[in-house]
């Protein structure tokens, strides 16, 4: 197992929203030897005292003033004597234009999903989530470009060549093949425990950074934001694209804009 001087493996995975990343965190948590950090940089960007966006300002339970970048640096480098792996689920919008706040000592990886699926889900989230601004989705048109930019940053600034990439459809279709290859690439031991887990209420999670943002709000965590991943007991199956309705004009536009970037990342993915 590749590790830091204290013997722990420190890994992060980065994705766009709505990319099966919560299910991936459930998988890592199911290992039993892992500390999970839920979207710590997004907590600072969206809900901390130095937040750059303000849509959650008036929703109960969303904000938490302890979420500064110095606080995140502290908890990511604290001692966790009972854990072998420290795992961070990172959302790329949380570090947009601010890559230098990210801990370069962690080993970084990426999770991608077909753009149409991402933007369909974002559109649904915008419509179904209480308090979500109607123009919420407009801030994500270039989200795949942000992900590729950080992928390049990890290589050029952090000195980590060819960071591992997983495609979400590959993951849900072939988890028993993809996860061992991912673990090998990240220097951690694969365990079959990563393939199945129990349904859980978010309040039962022992993850770090769950006292802020949508996972801390009673109404939000019951919506499409979290409900499917928390109720799941595994990765399930990829939806049949032939049964999908025609995408909205906005989804089609954003997906077409993102597709070349997605394809470049997809071509570098861990293959089943």
Coordinates of C-alpha atoms in Angstrom, one line a residue:
X1 CA 0.0 0.0 0.0
X2 CA 1.5 3.3 -1.0
X3 CA 1.4 5.6 2.0
X4 CA 2.7 8.7 3.7
X5 CA 5.3 8.6 6.5
X6 CA 2.6 7.9 9.1
X7 CA 1.6 4.7 7.1
X8 CA -1.7 6.0 5.8
X9 CA -2.8 6.1 2.2
X10 CA -4.3 9.5 1.4
X11 CA -6.5 9.6 -1.7
X12 CA -8.9 12.0 -3.3
X13 CA -11.4 11.6 -6.2
X14 CA -12.7 14.5 -8.2
X15 CA -15.8 14.7 -10.3
X16 CA -18.5 17.0 -11.7
X17 CA -21.9 16.9 -9.8
X18 CA -24.3 14.0 -10.4
X19 CA -21.6 11.5 -11.3
X20 CA -22.2 8.6 -8.9
X21 CA -19.5 10.1 -6.5
X22 CA -21.7 9.6 -3.4
X23 CA -22.1 5.9 -4.2
X24 CA -18.3 5.8 -4.7
X25 CA -17.9 7.3 -1.2
X26 CA -20.3 4.7 0.2
X27 CA -18.1 2.0 -1.4
X28 CA -14.9 3.4 0.2
X29 CA -16.7 3.8 3.5
X30 CA -17.7 0.1 3.4
X31 CA -14.1 -0.9 3.5
X32 CA -14.1 -0.5 7.2
X33 CA -10.6 1.0 7.4
X34 CA -11.3 4.4 5.8
X35 CA -11.9 7.9 7.0
X36 CA -14.3 9.6 4.5
X37 CA -14.3 13.4 4.0
X38 CA -17.4 14.7 2.3
X39 CA -16.8 17.5 -0.2
X40 CA -14.6 19.6 2.2
X41 CA -13.5 22.2 -0.3
X42 CA -17.0 22.6 -1.6
X43 CA -18.1 23.3 2.0
X44 CA -15.7 26.3 2.1
X45 CA -16.6 27.5 -1.4
X46 CA -20.4 27.3 -0.9
X47 CA -21.1 27.4 2.9
X48 CA -18.2 28.7 4.8
X49 CA -17.4 32.3 6.0
X50 CA -15.4 33.0 2.8
X51 CA -18.0 31.4 0.4
X52 CA -18.1 32.5 -3.2
X53 CA -21.8 31.7 -3.7
X54 CA -24.8 32.5 -1.6
X55 CA -27.8 30.5 -2.7
X56 CA -27.8 28.6 0.6
X57 CA -27.5 31.6 2.9
X58 CA -31.2 31.6 4.0
X59 CA -31.7 27.8 4.2
X60 CA -31.5 26.4 7.8
X61 CA -28.5 24.3 8.6
X62 CA -26.5 25.0 5.4
X63 CA -23.8 27.4 6.7
X64 CA -21.0 26.6 9.1
X65 CA -18.3 29.2 9.9
X66 CA -15.7 26.7 10.8
X67 CA -15.3 25.7 7.2
X68 CA -12.2 27.6 6.2
X69 CA -9.4 26.3 4.1
X70 CA -7.1 26.3 7.1
X71 CA -9.6 24.1 8.9
X72 CA -9.7 21.7 6.0
X73 CA -5.9 21.5 5.9
X74 CA -5.9 20.6 9.6
X75 CA -8.5 17.8 9.5
X76 CA -7.0 16.3 6.3
X77 CA -3.6 16.0 8.0
X78 CA -4.8 15.1 11.5
X79 CA -4.0 11.7 13.2
X80 CA -6.5 8.9 12.6
X81 CA -4.9 6.0 14.5
X82 CA -7.7 3.5 13.6
X83 CA -7.7 4.1 9.8
X84 CA -5.4 3.0 7.0
X85 CA -7.0 5.2 4.3
X86 CA -8.0 8.8 4.3
X87 CA -10.4 9.4 1.4
X88 CA -11.7 12.7 0.1
X89 CA -14.7 13.1 -2.2
X90 CA -14.1 16.3 -4.0
X91 CA -16.5 18.3 -6.2
X92 CA -14.6 20.2 -8.8
X93 CA -16.8 23.4 -8.6
X94 CA -15.5 23.8 -5.0
X95 CA -12.0 24.6 -6.2
X96 CA -12.9 26.5 -9.4
X97 CA -10.2 29.1 -10.0
X98 CA -8.5 28.1 -6.7
X99 CA -6.6 24.9 -7.3
X100 CA -3.8 25.9 -4.9
X101 CA -5.9 25.2 -1.8
X102 CA -5.9 21.5 -2.6
X103 CA -3.6 19.2 -0.6
X104 CA -0.9 18.1 -3.1
X105 CA 0.3 15.4 -0.7
X106 CA -2.8 13.3 -1.4
X107 CA -2.9 11.1 -4.5
X108 CA -5.6 12.4 -6.8
X109 CA -8.0 10.6 -9.1
X110 CA -11.0 11.4 -11.3
X111 CA -14.6 10.2 -11.9
X112 CA -16.4 11.2 -15.1
X113 CA -19.9 10.6 -16.4
X114 CA -21.4 11.2 -19.8
X115 CA -22.4 14.9 -20.0
X116 CA -26.0 14.4 -21.0
X117 CA -26.5 12.3 -17.9
X118 CA -24.8 14.9 -15.7
X119 CA -26.9 17.8 -17.1
X120 CA -30.1 15.8 -17.1
X121 CA -29.6 15.1 -13.4
X122 CA -28.6 18.7 -12.6
X123 CA -31.7 20.0 -14.4
X124 CA -33.9 17.6 -12.3
X125 CA -32.1 18.6 -9.1
X126 CA -32.7 22.3 -9.9
X127 CA -36.4 21.7 -10.4
X128 CA -37.0 19.4 -7.4
X129 CA -34.9 20.8 -4.6
X130 CA -36.4 23.4 -2.3
X131 CA -34.6 26.7 -2.3
X132 CA -32.6 26.0 -5.4
X133 CA -32.3 29.1 -7.6
X134 CA -33.8 28.7 -11.1
X135 CA -30.5 29.7 -12.8
X136 CA -28.5 27.2 -10.6
X137 CA -27.6 25.1 -13.6
X138 CA -26.1 27.9 -15.7
X139 CA -23.0 27.9 -13.5
X140 CA -22.1 24.4 -14.6
X141 CA -21.8 24.8 -18.4
X142 CA -18.0 24.7 -18.2
X143 CA -17.8 22.2 -15.4
X144 CA -16.1 19.5 -17.5
X145 CA -13.5 22.1 -18.6
X146 CA -12.8 22.8 -14.9
X147 CA -12.3 19.1 -14.3
X148 CA -9.9 18.8 -17.2
X149 CA -8.0 21.9 -16.1
X150 CA -7.5 20.4 -12.6
X151 CA -6.5 17.0 -14.2
X152 CA -3.7 18.9 -16.0
X153 CA -2.9 20.8 -12.8
X154 CA -2.4 17.6 -10.9
X155 CA 0.2 16.5 -13.5
X156 CA 2.1 19.7 -14.0
X157 CA 1.9 21.3 -10.5
X158 CA 1.6 18.3 -8.2
X159 CA 3.9 16.0 -10.2
X160 CA 1.4 13.2 -10.4
X161 CA 1.5 11.7 -13.9
X162 CA -1.5 10.1 -15.5
X163 CA -4.0 10.4 -12.5
X164 CA -6.4 7.5 -12.6
X165 CA -9.8 8.1 -14.2
X166 CA -13.0 6.1 -13.8
X167 CA -16.1 6.4 -16.0
X168 CA -19.3 6.2 -14.0
X169 CA -21.0 3.8 -16.5
X170 CA -18.0 1.4 -16.3
X171 CA -18.1 1.6 -12.6
X172 CA -21.8 0.7 -12.2
X173 CA -21.7 -2.0 -14.9
X174 CA -18.4 -3.6 -13.9
X175 CA -17.6 -2.6 -10.3
X176 CA -15.9 -6.0 -9.6
X177 CA -13.4 -5.2 -12.4
X178 CA -13.0 -1.4 -12.1
X179 CA -12.5 -1.2 -8.3
X180 CA -9.6 -3.6 -8.0
X181 CA -7.8 -1.7 -10.8
X182 CA -8.6 1.6 -9.2
X183 CA -7.3 0.4 -5.8
X184 CA -4.1 -0.9 -7.4
X185 CA -3.6 2.5 -9.2
X186 CA -4.1 4.4 -5.9
X187 CA -1.9 2.1 -3.9
X188 CA -4.5 0.7 -1.6
X189 CA -5.7 -2.8 -1.1
X190 CA -9.0 -3.9 -2.7
X191 CA -11.6 -5.6 -0.6
X192 CA -14.9 -7.2 -1.7
X193 CA -16.5 -5.1 1.0
X194 CA -16.4 -2.2 -1.5
X195 CA -19.1 -3.9 -3.7
X196 CA -22.0 -3.9 -1.2
X197 CA -23.2 -1.8 1.6
X198 CA -26.4 -1.1 3.7
X199 CA -28.9 1.6 3.2
X200 CA -28.4 4.5 5.6
X201 CA -29.8 7.7 6.8
X202 CA -27.2 10.5 6.3
X203 CA -27.4 11.3 10.0
X204 CA -25.9 7.8 10.7
X205 CA -22.8 8.4 8.7
X206 CA -19.5 8.8 10.5
X207 CA -18.0 10.9 7.7
X208 CA -16.3 14.2 8.2
X209 CA -17.8 17.4 6.9
X210 CA -21.4 16.3 7.1
X211 CA -22.4 19.2 9.5
X212 CA -22.6 21.7 6.6
X213 CA -24.4 22.1 3.3
X214 CA -27.1 19.9 1.8
X215 CA -26.1 16.8 3.8
X216 CA -26.7 18.7 7.0
X217 CA -30.2 20.0 6.0
X218 CA -33.2 17.8 6.9
X219 CA -35.2 18.7 3.8
X220 CA -32.3 18.7 1.3
X221 CA -31.0 15.3 2.2
X222 CA -34.4 13.7 1.4
X223 CA -34.4 15.0 -2.1
X224 CA -32.7 13.8 -5.3
X225 CA -29.5 15.5 -4.0
X226 CA -28.8 12.5 -1.7
X227 CA -31.7 10.0 -1.5
X228 CA -30.7 7.5 -4.1
X229 CA -27.1 7.0 -3.0
X230 CA -28.1 6.7 0.6
X231 CA -30.8 4.2 0.0
X232 CA -28.6 2.1 -2.3
X233 CA -26.9 -1.1 -1.4
X234 CA -24.5 -1.2 -4.3
X235 CA -23.7 0.5 -7.5
X236 CA -26.8 -0.9 -9.3
X237 CA -26.9 -0.7 -13.1
X238 CA -26.4 2.0 -15.6
X239 CA -29.7 3.4 -17.0
X240 CA -30.7 2.2 -20.5
X241 CA -30.1 5.3 -22.8
X242 CA -32.7 4.0 -25.3
X243 CA -35.4 4.5 -22.7
X244 CA -34.5 8.2 -22.0
X245 CA -36.8 11.0 -23.1
X246 CA -35.5 13.7 -25.4
X247 CA -33.3 16.1 -23.5
X248 CA -34.3 19.7 -23.0
X249 CA -32.6 22.3 -25.2
X250 CA -30.4 23.4 -22.3
X251 CA -29.3 19.9 -21.5
X252 CA -28.5 19.2 -25.2
X253 CA -26.6 22.5 -25.5
X254 CA -24.5 21.9 -22.4
X255 CA -23.8 18.3 -23.2
X256 CA -22.6 19.1 -26.7
X257 CA -20.3 21.8 -25.3
X258 CA -18.8 19.4 -22.7
X259 CA -18.6 16.3 -24.9
X260 CA -15.1 16.9 -26.4
X261 CA -13.6 17.4 -22.9
X262 CA -15.4 14.3 -21.6
X263 CA -14.2 12.3 -24.5
X264 CA -10.6 13.2 -23.9
X265 CA -10.8 12.2 -20.2
X266 CA -12.8 9.1 -21.1
X267 CA -10.1 7.9 -23.5
X268 CA -7.7 7.9 -20.5
X269 CA -9.9 6.0 -18.2
X270 CA -9.3 2.7 -16.4
X271 CA -10.9 0.2 -18.8
X272 CA -13.0 -2.8 -17.6

